[in-house]
Amino acid sequence: MKRMKRFWLVGMILGGLIGLAATAAPVPGTWDQPAASLADAIAEILGPGQARLTMRNLSTIPTDQIPAIRRLLEQDLKSHGVLASGAESANTIRVTLSENLRERLWVAEVIEGNETRVAMVHVAPGVARQAQAGSGLTLRKQTLFTTGDEVLAVLETPDALVVVEPEQIAINAHGAGGWQLLKKVGIGQTTPLARDPRGVILTSADGSSFEAYVAGSRCGGVSQPAGEWAVHCHENDDPWPILQSINAENSPALKAFYNAARNYFTGVVTPSLGVDLPPFYSAALFLRAGGATLLIGGIDGKVQIVSNGKLKSIAGTRDWGGDFAVLDSGCGAGTQIVASGSGEATADSLRAYDLPGQEAIPASAPLAMDGTVTALWPPPDGKSLFAVVRGAAGRYEVNRVTASCD
Amino acid sequence: MPIAARTHPHYGGTLRVEIQGDAWSLNAARNSSLVRGLIFNGLTRIGADGSVQPALAVRWTSENNDHRWQFWLRPGVHFSDGTALTSSAVESSLTGSCGAACPWTAVHAVGSSVVFTTDSPMPNLPALLAGDDFLIVRAGSINSASGSVLGPFIGTGAFQSDGLSNAILTLVANDSCWEGRPFLDKIEIEGHKLIHDQWLDLSVGRADLVEVPAEELRHARQQHLAVVQSPPVELLALAVADAGTLANPNLRAAIALAVDRSALSNVIFQKQGEITASLLPSALTGYSFLFPAERDVNKARELRGGLTPPTLTLRAEGSATMQLAAQRIALNLREAGFNVQVAANGSRQHADLILPHETLSSSDPRAALESLLRAVGVATPAIDQTPAGLYKAEHDFLETHTLIPLLYLPRAYAIGARVRDLHLSADGVPLLAAASLEDAP
């Protein structure tokens, strides 16, 4: 018996970079380019004539899109003189819609007698982004920026996006395709940072300057003419301002000492609140009927408020993660605490809570995030939040989180 | 009463690991990655998305059509004994790691960089350097003759060895690690523990991380163990000698057709394996269906052409489960007309057929293929940078039928309730440098 041979097609035909999530609705024209590329490759092997076309789907492309892909392929083949005919044809084109972890791969096995030749087209998948609606107050997110570099904190000014990374400050400016990197300034630490590093950035009221803190260092930036920024960093062990903008005059600044060798604040704050605070990861100033109160998330997992010179535990925080911030939503009581979830990397979320007494009451449905929330803070106006999310692939995403009243 | 929330990871505590192999032997294939990856770093590493990322090298460039590569070192990095990481140290380590069998022709220190030169293009060198074989070890830690790692183990990684006592290898946090001190203070790795004993220790809180062989995954789930599992990363394959009787390519092709992968998967590995006739798993390439994995005994007999070769010896490498797999394959081959005997477990006698398992060392498909081929002693072909080029390289090698892919198996571990943020690397190794303990002080 003559052995069937399998040949490969020299050269790979690069398909278009197509963004489409597996679960998304079909987008007109989405499959045009890869279908055309695959038809080109098939026609190059087969030449004009008839062939039986079979198709199978091993990918996550929804089944209801397969007939449309087949029609596209038949049309494109026809334009090359290849007619997809019935079962009686001697030649067979066996198309498999496949995929790997990174991209879709469309493979055509062109069978002429005992000879099989293979053509491949790859199609990059996109990513679906979907905000999850809740009941009552609804949280929504908008992705501002994605990067492969670790993000500790972000500041958005009218003409710049300042990103605090573990070892540098990145200044981004508006560009045609979104934020474009303008410059990076090294922070210049002389000792390695701890794992799970943290950072803080605050702006002046007019957005013309900023102060950024990472473990053991402080950076100052001033806006210059023509969109430039002058940034200078130096070693600094001063406490970090954690609750207000750098030149707010109407409320006292609260600063906290950060443990540069670990990932938390020591519990020593200035000015003193008259109570010994435990080491904590997060702090937020929360307005309630009796006035402002400080909420802290201790490294022991307890969430407590400072009330009348005493620390009191808050119930209902079992599902909270390590980050929370206050959101001035204007809904319900006006302000809510938004806390990250306690889930693993693939299942983190944000959820708003009311805090009428000493128990946190859910005020929204969880908003699913595409990874682990690693930082959460409000911009100066407090009407939204910034959330940094580390995705499963190690990319960082900066989201703006807003609330709408239902 | 309020219940504690989940927080940022805690620093501190001791994580206890139990394994079947030798915790001390850094060269034992299966365990080496666990310990080596904690103590040492490579010039590059493979990220969770499969891309090559900077590690001890911060950037690199290639010239002369990938015949010359230059890697610039990260400044300010120190080995755990305080000595600085220099380009000379990197050159010594890389030369010692592979001796005369290095994939490059030469490596030289040039200023704060190292330069590789090769006779043939090496487009995948950055991915290759992320592999376990090329981790950077301080001079004096390597046996220059064998390339094996000797104690004391000095690297730039998150942990450093604190010695072996009562069969327990202790690793302590490297406070000056360039990536930051790890969350854990200490890791204790106890070797030579049977799976049954490991699971018992986990259940009573004497261990935090234990092994779950692929064939025990179902059992582990039935016991409600918290299991972290990798994608299929361990290739079980049949290596076929191409000498003597088996120099006849038709006989090797007949052996490939005679093996019943489904029975191996269903019976021996409890349906936890991914049947494969390709070297690379479908998740990396998307084209593995082009390599048919079905058994065809009639065609195998036909290819044998009435020849009755002398008795072939089949040897398994590894556990008792591998011995069972070998018995099963021998049965398959006998049905196709081959006389096969299975060598006793641990035997070192000559074998015509060997059942090894190789780990997929990279989630970059080209680097993974090169690494697999090197592991089985095959010179790496020039691989075109396209899926079709990759397919051709794999297809051409598999046509020789000197290595018959059978199954891809996952790696899995069971973890205790106090362990958090434990993830596995692309090749299924626990990333303990990023793990922490809930109850750390």
Short mmCIF file of N, CA, C and O in Angstrom, two decimals, chain B residues 43-134:
data_model
loop_
_atom_site.label_atom_id
_atom_site.label_comp_id
_atom_site.label_asym_id
_atom_site.label_seq_id
_atom_site.Cartn_x
_atom_site.Cartn_y
_atom_site.Cartn_z
N LEU B 43 19.01 34.28 33.17
CA LEU B 43 19.11 35.60 32.54
C LEU B 43 17.74 36.09 32.12
O LEU B 43 17.45 37.28 32.15
N THR B 44 16.90 35.15 31.73
CA THR B 44 15.53 35.49 31.33
C THR B 44 14.58 34.55 32.06
O THR B 44 15.00 33.61 32.74
N ARG B 45 13.31 34.78 31.91
CA ARG B 45 12.32 33.85 32.41
C ARG B 45 11.08 33.94 31.53
O ARG B 45 10.90 34.91 30.80
N ILE B 46 10.27 32.91 31.63
CA ILE B 46 9.04 32.88 30.84
C ILE B 46 7.89 33.37 31.71
O ILE B 46 7.66 32.85 32.80
N GLY B 47 7.20 34.38 31.23
CA GLY B 47 6.07 34.93 31.98
C GLY B 47 4.84 34.05 31.88
O GLY B 47 4.82 33.06 31.15
N ALA B 48 3.85 34.43 32.65
CA ALA B 48 2.62 33.63 32.69
C ALA B 48 1.95 33.57 31.32
O ALA B 48 1.22 32.63 31.02
N ASP B 49 2.20 34.58 30.49
CA ASP B 49 1.59 34.60 29.16
C ASP B 49 2.46 33.91 28.12
O ASP B 49 2.16 33.93 26.94
N GLY B 50 3.56 33.30 28.58
CA GLY B 50 4.42 32.58 27.65
C GLY B 50 5.49 33.44 27.03
O GLY B 50 6.34 32.94 26.29
N SER B 51 5.49 34.72 27.33
CA SER B 51 6.49 35.60 26.71
C SER B 51 7.79 35.56 27.51
O SER B 51 7.80 35.28 28.70
N VAL B 52 8.89 35.86 26.82
CA VAL B 52 10.19 35.90 27.48
C VAL B 52 10.33 37.25 28.18
O VAL B 52 10.09 38.29 27.58
N GLN B 53 10.72 37.20 29.45
CA GLN B 53 10.81 38.43 30.23
C GLN B 53 12.20 38.58 30.84
O GLN B 53 12.89 37.59 31.06
N PRO B 54 12.60 39.81 31.13
CA PRO B 54 13.90 40.01 31.75
C PRO B 54 13.96 39.37 33.13
O PRO B 54 12.96 39.34 33.86
N ALA B 55 15.13 38.88 33.49
CA ALA B 55 15.37 38.40 34.86
C ALA B 55 16.72 38.98 35.27
O ALA B 55 16.80 40.18 35.53
N LEU B 56 17.78 38.19 35.26
CA LEU B 56 19.09 38.75 35.59
C LEU B 56 19.62 39.61 34.44
O LEU B 56 20.50 40.43 34.64
N ALA B 57 19.10 39.40 33.27
CA ALA B 57 19.40 40.30 32.15
C ALA B 57 18.24 41.26 31.99
O ALA B 57 17.09 40.86 32.10
N VAL B 58 18.55 42.53 31.77
CA VAL B 58 17.47 43.50 31.62
C VAL B 58 17.10 43.75 30.17
O VAL B 58 16.00 44.18 29.86
N ARG B 59 18.04 43.48 29.27
CA ARG B 59 17.73 43.63 27.85
C ARG B 59 18.71 42.80 27.04
O ARG B 59 19.76 42.37 27.55
N TRP B 60 18.37 42.58 25.78
CA TRP B 60 19.24 41.80 24.92
C TRP B 60 18.99 42.18 23.46
O TRP B 60 17.92 42.69 23.12
N THR B 61 20.01 41.95 22.67
CA THR B 61 19.89 42.22 21.24
C THR B 61 20.55 41.08 20.47
O THR B 61 21.41 40.38 21.00
N SER B 62 20.11 40.91 19.24
CA SER B 62 20.76 39.92 18.40
C SER B 62 21.29 40.61 17.14
O SER B 62 20.75 41.63 16.71
N GLU B 63 22.35 40.05 16.63
CA GLU B 63 22.96 40.59 15.42
C GLU B 63 23.32 39.44 14.50
O GLU B 63 23.28 38.28 14.92
N ASN B 64 23.69 39.81 13.31
CA ASN B 64 24.22 38.82 12.37
C ASN B 64 23.25 37.65 12.21
O ASN B 64 23.64 36.48 12.34
N ASN B 65 21.99 37.99 11.97
CA ASN B 65 20.99 36.95 11.73
C ASN B 65 20.93 35.93 12.87
O ASN B 65 20.90 34.72 12.65
N ASP B 66 20.91 36.45 14.10
CA ASP B 66 20.78 35.63 15.31
C ASP B 66 21.98 34.72 15.56
O ASP B 66 21.89 33.75 16.31
N HIS B 67 23.12 35.05 14.97
CA HIS B 67 24.35 34.30 15.27
C HIS B 67 25.07 34.88 16.48
O HIS B 67 25.95 34.25 17.05
N ARG B 68 24.77 36.14 16.81
CA ARG B 68 25.42 36.79 17.95
C ARG B 68 24.36 37.45 18.83
O ARG B 68 23.55 38.21 18.34
N TRP B 69 24.40 37.12 20.10
CA TRP B 69 23.43 37.69 21.05
C TRP B 69 24.19 38.37 22.17
O TRP B 69 25.19 37.85 22.65
N GLN B 70 23.70 39.52 22.60
CA GLN B 70 24.31 40.22 23.73
C GLN B 70 23.24 40.48 24.78
O GLN B 70 22.16 41.02 24.48
N PHE B 71 23.52 40.07 26.02
CA PHE B 71 22.58 40.23 27.13
C PHE B 71 23.22 41.15 28.17
O PHE B 71 24.33 40.86 28.65
N TRP B 72 22.54 42.24 28.51
CA TRP B 72 23.04 43.18 29.51
C TRP B 72 22.48 42.81 30.87
O TRP B 72 21.26 42.60 31.02
N LEU B 73 23.39 42.76 31.87
CA LEU B 73 23.00 42.30 33.20
C LEU B 73 22.30 43.40 34.00
O LEU B 73 22.61 44.58 33.84
N ARG B 74 21.41 42.97 34.86
CA ARG B 74 20.73 43.88 35.77
C ARG B 74 21.76 44.41 36.77
O ARG B 74 22.47 43.61 37.40
N PRO B 75 21.86 45.70 36.92
CA PRO B 75 22.86 46.22 37.86
C PRO B 75 22.43 46.02 39.31
O PRO B 75 21.23 45.92 39.62
N GLY B 76 23.41 45.93 40.18
CA GLY B 76 23.13 45.90 41.62
C GLY B 76 22.66 44.57 42.17
O GLY B 76 22.18 44.51 43.29
N VAL B 77 22.78 43.50 41.37
CA VAL B 77 22.33 42.18 41.85
C VAL B 77 23.49 41.50 42.57
O VAL B 77 24.64 41.56 42.12
N HIS B 78 23.19 40.85 43.67
CA HIS B 78 24.20 40.11 44.43
C HIS B 78 23.77 38.67 44.63
O HIS B 78 22.58 38.38 44.71
N PHE B 79 24.77 37.80 44.70
CA PHE B 79 24.48 36.44 45.13
C PHE B 79 24.14 36.47 46.62
O PHE B 79 24.44 37.45 47.31
N SER B 80 23.56 35.38 47.08
CA SER B 80 23.10 35.36 48.47
C SER B 80 24.26 35.44 49.46
O SER B 80 24.04 35.76 50.63
N ASP B 81 25.49 35.19 49.01
CA ASP B 81 26.64 35.33 49.92
C ASP B 81 27.22 36.73 49.88
O ASP B 81 28.25 37.00 50.48
N GLY B 82 26.58 37.62 49.15
CA GLY B 82 26.99 39.02 49.13
C GLY B 82 27.89 39.40 47.97
O GLY B 82 28.12 40.58 47.74
N THR B 83 28.40 38.41 47.24
CA THR B 83 29.26 38.76 46.11
C THR B 83 28.41 39.27 44.95
O THR B 83 27.27 38.84 44.75
N ALA B 84 29.00 40.19 44.20
CA ALA B 84 28.23 40.82 43.13
C ALA B 84 28.08 39.88 41.93
O ALA B 84 28.97 39.09 41.63
N LEU B 85 26.95 40.00 41.29
CA LEU B 85 26.75 39.27 40.04
C LEU B 85 27.50 40.02 38.94
O LEU B 85 27.20 41.18 38.66
N THR B 86 28.47 39.37 38.35
CA THR B 86 29.25 40.01 37.29
C THR B 86 29.09 39.19 36.00
O THR B 86 28.66 38.04 36.02
N SER B 87 29.49 39.81 34.92
CA SER B 87 29.40 39.11 33.64
C SER B 87 30.34 37.90 33.63
O SER B 87 30.05 36.88 33.01
N SER B 88 31.47 38.01 34.33
CA SER B 88 32.39 36.87 34.40
C SER B 88 31.74 35.70 35.15
O SER B 88 31.90 34.54 34.76
N ALA B 89 31.01 36.03 36.21
CA ALA B 89 30.33 34.98 36.97
C ALA B 89 29.28 34.30 36.11
O ALA B 89 29.09 33.07 36.17
N VAL B 90 28.60 35.10 35.31
CA VAL B 90 27.57 34.53 34.43
C VAL B 90 28.21 33.64 33.38
O VAL B 90 27.74 32.54 33.09
N GLU B 91 29.32 34.11 32.82
CA GLU B 91 30.03 33.31 31.81
C GLU B 91 30.45 31.97 32.41
O GLU B 91 30.24 30.91 31.80
N SER B 92 31.03 32.00 33.62
CA SER B 92 31.47 30.76 34.26
C SER B 92 30.29 29.81 34.49
O SER B 92 30.39 28.61 34.25
N SER B 93 29.21 30.38 34.97
CA SER B 93 28.05 29.55 35.27
C SER B 93 27.50 28.89 34.01
O SER B 93 27.23 27.69 33.99
N LEU B 94 27.35 29.68 32.96
CA LEU B 94 26.76 29.14 31.73
C LEU B 94 27.68 28.12 31.09
O LEU B 94 27.22 27.10 30.56
N THR B 95 28.97 28.38 31.13
CA THR B 95 29.91 27.41 30.56
C THR B 95 29.87 26.11 31.36
O THR B 95 29.87 25.02 30.79
N GLY B 96 29.80 26.25 32.69
CA GLY B 96 29.77 25.06 33.52
C GLY B 96 28.48 24.29 33.42
O GLY B 96 28.44 23.07 33.64
N SER B 97 27.40 24.97 33.06
CA SER B 97 26.10 24.30 33.05
C SER B 97 25.96 23.28 31.93
O SER B 97 25.21 22.32 32.06
N CYS B 98 26.66 23.49 30.83
CA CYS B 98 26.46 22.56 29.72
C CYS B 98 27.76 22.05 29.11
O CYS B 98 27.73 21.19 28.22
N GLY B 99 28.89 22.53 29.60
CA GLY B 99 30.17 22.00 29.14
C GLY B 99 30.31 22.03 27.64
O GLY B 99 30.16 23.06 27.00
N ALA B 100 30.57 20.84 27.10
CA ALA B 100 30.79 20.77 25.65
C ALA B 100 29.48 20.64 24.88
O ALA B 100 29.48 20.65 23.64
N ALA B 101 28.38 20.50 25.59
CA ALA B 101 27.09 20.28 24.90
C ALA B 101 26.22 21.52 24.89
O ALA B 101 24.99 21.42 24.82
N CYS B 102 26.84 22.68 24.98
CA CYS B 102 26.06 23.91 25.01
C CYS B 102 25.43 24.17 23.64
O CYS B 102 26.04 23.85 22.61
N PRO B 103 24.26 24.77 23.64
CA PRO B 103 23.62 25.06 22.35
C PRO B 103 24.29 26.20 21.61
O PRO B 103 23.97 26.44 20.46
N TRP B 104 25.20 26.94 22.29
CA TRP B 104 25.92 28.01 21.62
C TRP B 104 27.37 27.59 21.41
O TRP B 104 27.85 26.63 22.03
N THR B 105 28.07 28.31 20.55
CA THR B 105 29.47 27.99 20.28
C THR B 105 30.38 28.55 21.37
O THR B 105 31.29 27.88 21.84
N ALA B 106 30.11 29.80 21.77
CA ALA B 106 30.94 30.42 22.80
C ALA B 106 30.13 31.45 23.55
O ALA B 106 29.18 32.03 23.01
N VAL B 107 30.51 31.67 24.82
CA VAL B 107 29.91 32.76 25.59
C VAL B 107 31.06 33.51 26.26
O VAL B 107 31.98 32.90 26.80
N HIS B 108 31.00 34.86 26.18
CA HIS B 108 32.07 35.67 26.73
C HIS B 108 31.48 36.83 27.52
O HIS B 108 30.43 37.37 27.16
N ALA B 109 32.20 37.21 28.59
CA ALA B 109 31.84 38.41 29.35
C ALA B 109 32.39 39.61 28.62
O ALA B 109 33.57 39.64 28.26
N VAL B 110 31.55 40.58 28.38
CA VAL B 110 31.99 41.83 27.75
C VAL B 110 31.40 42.98 28.56
O VAL B 110 30.20 43.27 28.46
N GLY B 111 32.24 43.60 29.38
CA GLY B 111 31.75 44.68 30.24
C GLY B 111 30.66 44.16 31.16
O GLY B 111 30.83 43.15 31.85
N SER B 112 29.53 44.83 31.16
CA SER B 112 28.43 44.39 32.01
C SER B 112 27.44 43.53 31.22
O SER B 112 26.27 43.46 31.56
N SER B 113 27.95 42.89 30.20
CA SER B 113 27.08 42.04 29.38
C SER B 113 27.76 40.72 29.09
O SER B 113 28.96 40.57 29.33
N VAL B 114 26.99 39.76 28.60
CA VAL B 114 27.56 38.52 28.11
C VAL B 114 27.16 38.36 26.65
O VAL B 114 26.04 38.71 26.26
N VAL B 115 28.08 37.85 25.87
CA VAL B 115 27.87 37.73 24.42
C VAL B 115 27.94 36.25 24.04
O VAL B 115 28.88 35.55 24.41
N PHE B 116 26.91 35.81 23.35
CA PHE B 116 26.87 34.44 22.84
C PHE B 116 27.12 34.47 21.34
O PHE B 116 26.56 35.32 20.63
N THR B 117 27.92 33.55 20.88
CA THR B 117 28.08 33.40 19.43
C THR B 117 27.75 31.96 19.07
O THR B 117 28.00 31.03 19.86
N THR B 118 27.17 31.78 17.91
CA THR B 118 26.75 30.45 17.49
C THR B 118 27.07 30.24 16.02
O THR B 118 27.14 31.21 15.25
N ASP B 119 27.27 29.00 15.67
CA ASP B 119 27.54 28.68 14.27
C ASP B 119 26.27 28.74 13.43
O ASP B 119 26.30 29.06 12.26
N SER B 120 25.16 28.36 14.05
CA SER B 120 23.88 28.44 13.33
C SER B 120 22.98 29.41 14.08
O SER B 120 23.16 29.64 15.28
N PRO B 121 22.01 30.00 13.41
CA PRO B 121 21.17 31.01 14.05
C PRO B 121 20.44 30.43 15.27
O PRO B 121 20.01 29.29 15.24
N MET B 122 20.34 31.24 16.32
CA MET B 122 19.61 30.82 17.50
C MET B 122 18.52 31.84 17.83
O MET B 122 18.65 32.62 18.77
N PRO B 123 17.45 31.85 17.03
CA PRO B 123 16.42 32.87 17.27
C PRO B 123 15.73 32.72 18.62
O PRO B 123 15.16 33.67 19.13
N ASN B 124 15.80 31.55 19.21
CA ASN B 124 15.07 31.32 20.46
C ASN B 124 15.98 31.35 21.68
O ASN B 124 15.58 30.88 22.75
N LEU B 125 17.17 31.90 21.56
CA LEU B 125 18.10 31.87 22.70
C LEU B 125 17.51 32.54 23.95
O LEU B 125 17.65 31.98 25.04
N PRO B 126 16.86 33.70 23.85
CA PRO B 126 16.31 34.28 25.09
C PRO B 126 15.34 33.33 25.79
O PRO B 126 15.37 33.24 27.02
N ALA B 127 14.52 32.63 25.04
CA ALA B 127 13.59 31.68 25.67
C ALA B 127 14.35 30.48 26.24
O ALA B 127 14.04 29.98 27.33
N LEU B 128 15.36 30.05 25.51
CA LEU B 128 16.14 28.89 25.96
C LEU B 128 16.84 29.19 27.28
O LEU B 128 16.92 28.34 28.17
N LEU B 129 17.33 30.41 27.43
CA LEU B 129 18.07 30.78 28.64
C LEU B 129 17.17 30.88 29.86
O LEU B 129 17.66 30.98 30.98
N ALA B 130 15.87 30.85 29.65
CA ALA B 130 14.95 30.83 30.79
C ALA B 130 14.84 29.43 31.39
O ALA B 130 14.28 29.26 32.47
N GLY B 131 15.37 28.45 30.69
CA GLY B 131 15.22 27.07 31.13
C GLY B 131 16.03 26.74 32.36
O GLY B 131 16.98 27.43 32.73
N ASP B 132 15.64 25.66 32.98
CA ASP B 132 16.24 25.20 34.22
C ASP B 132 17.74 24.92 34.06
O ASP B 132 18.52 25.04 35.01
N ASP B 133 18.14 24.54 32.85
CA ASP B 133 19.53 24.16 32.63
C ASP B 133 20.49 25.33 32.73
O ASP B 133 21.69 25.13 32.93
N PHE B 134 19.98 26.53 32.54
CA PHE B 134 20.88 27.67 32.41
C PHE B 134 20.71 28.70 33.52
O PHE B 134 20.96 29.90 33.32
#
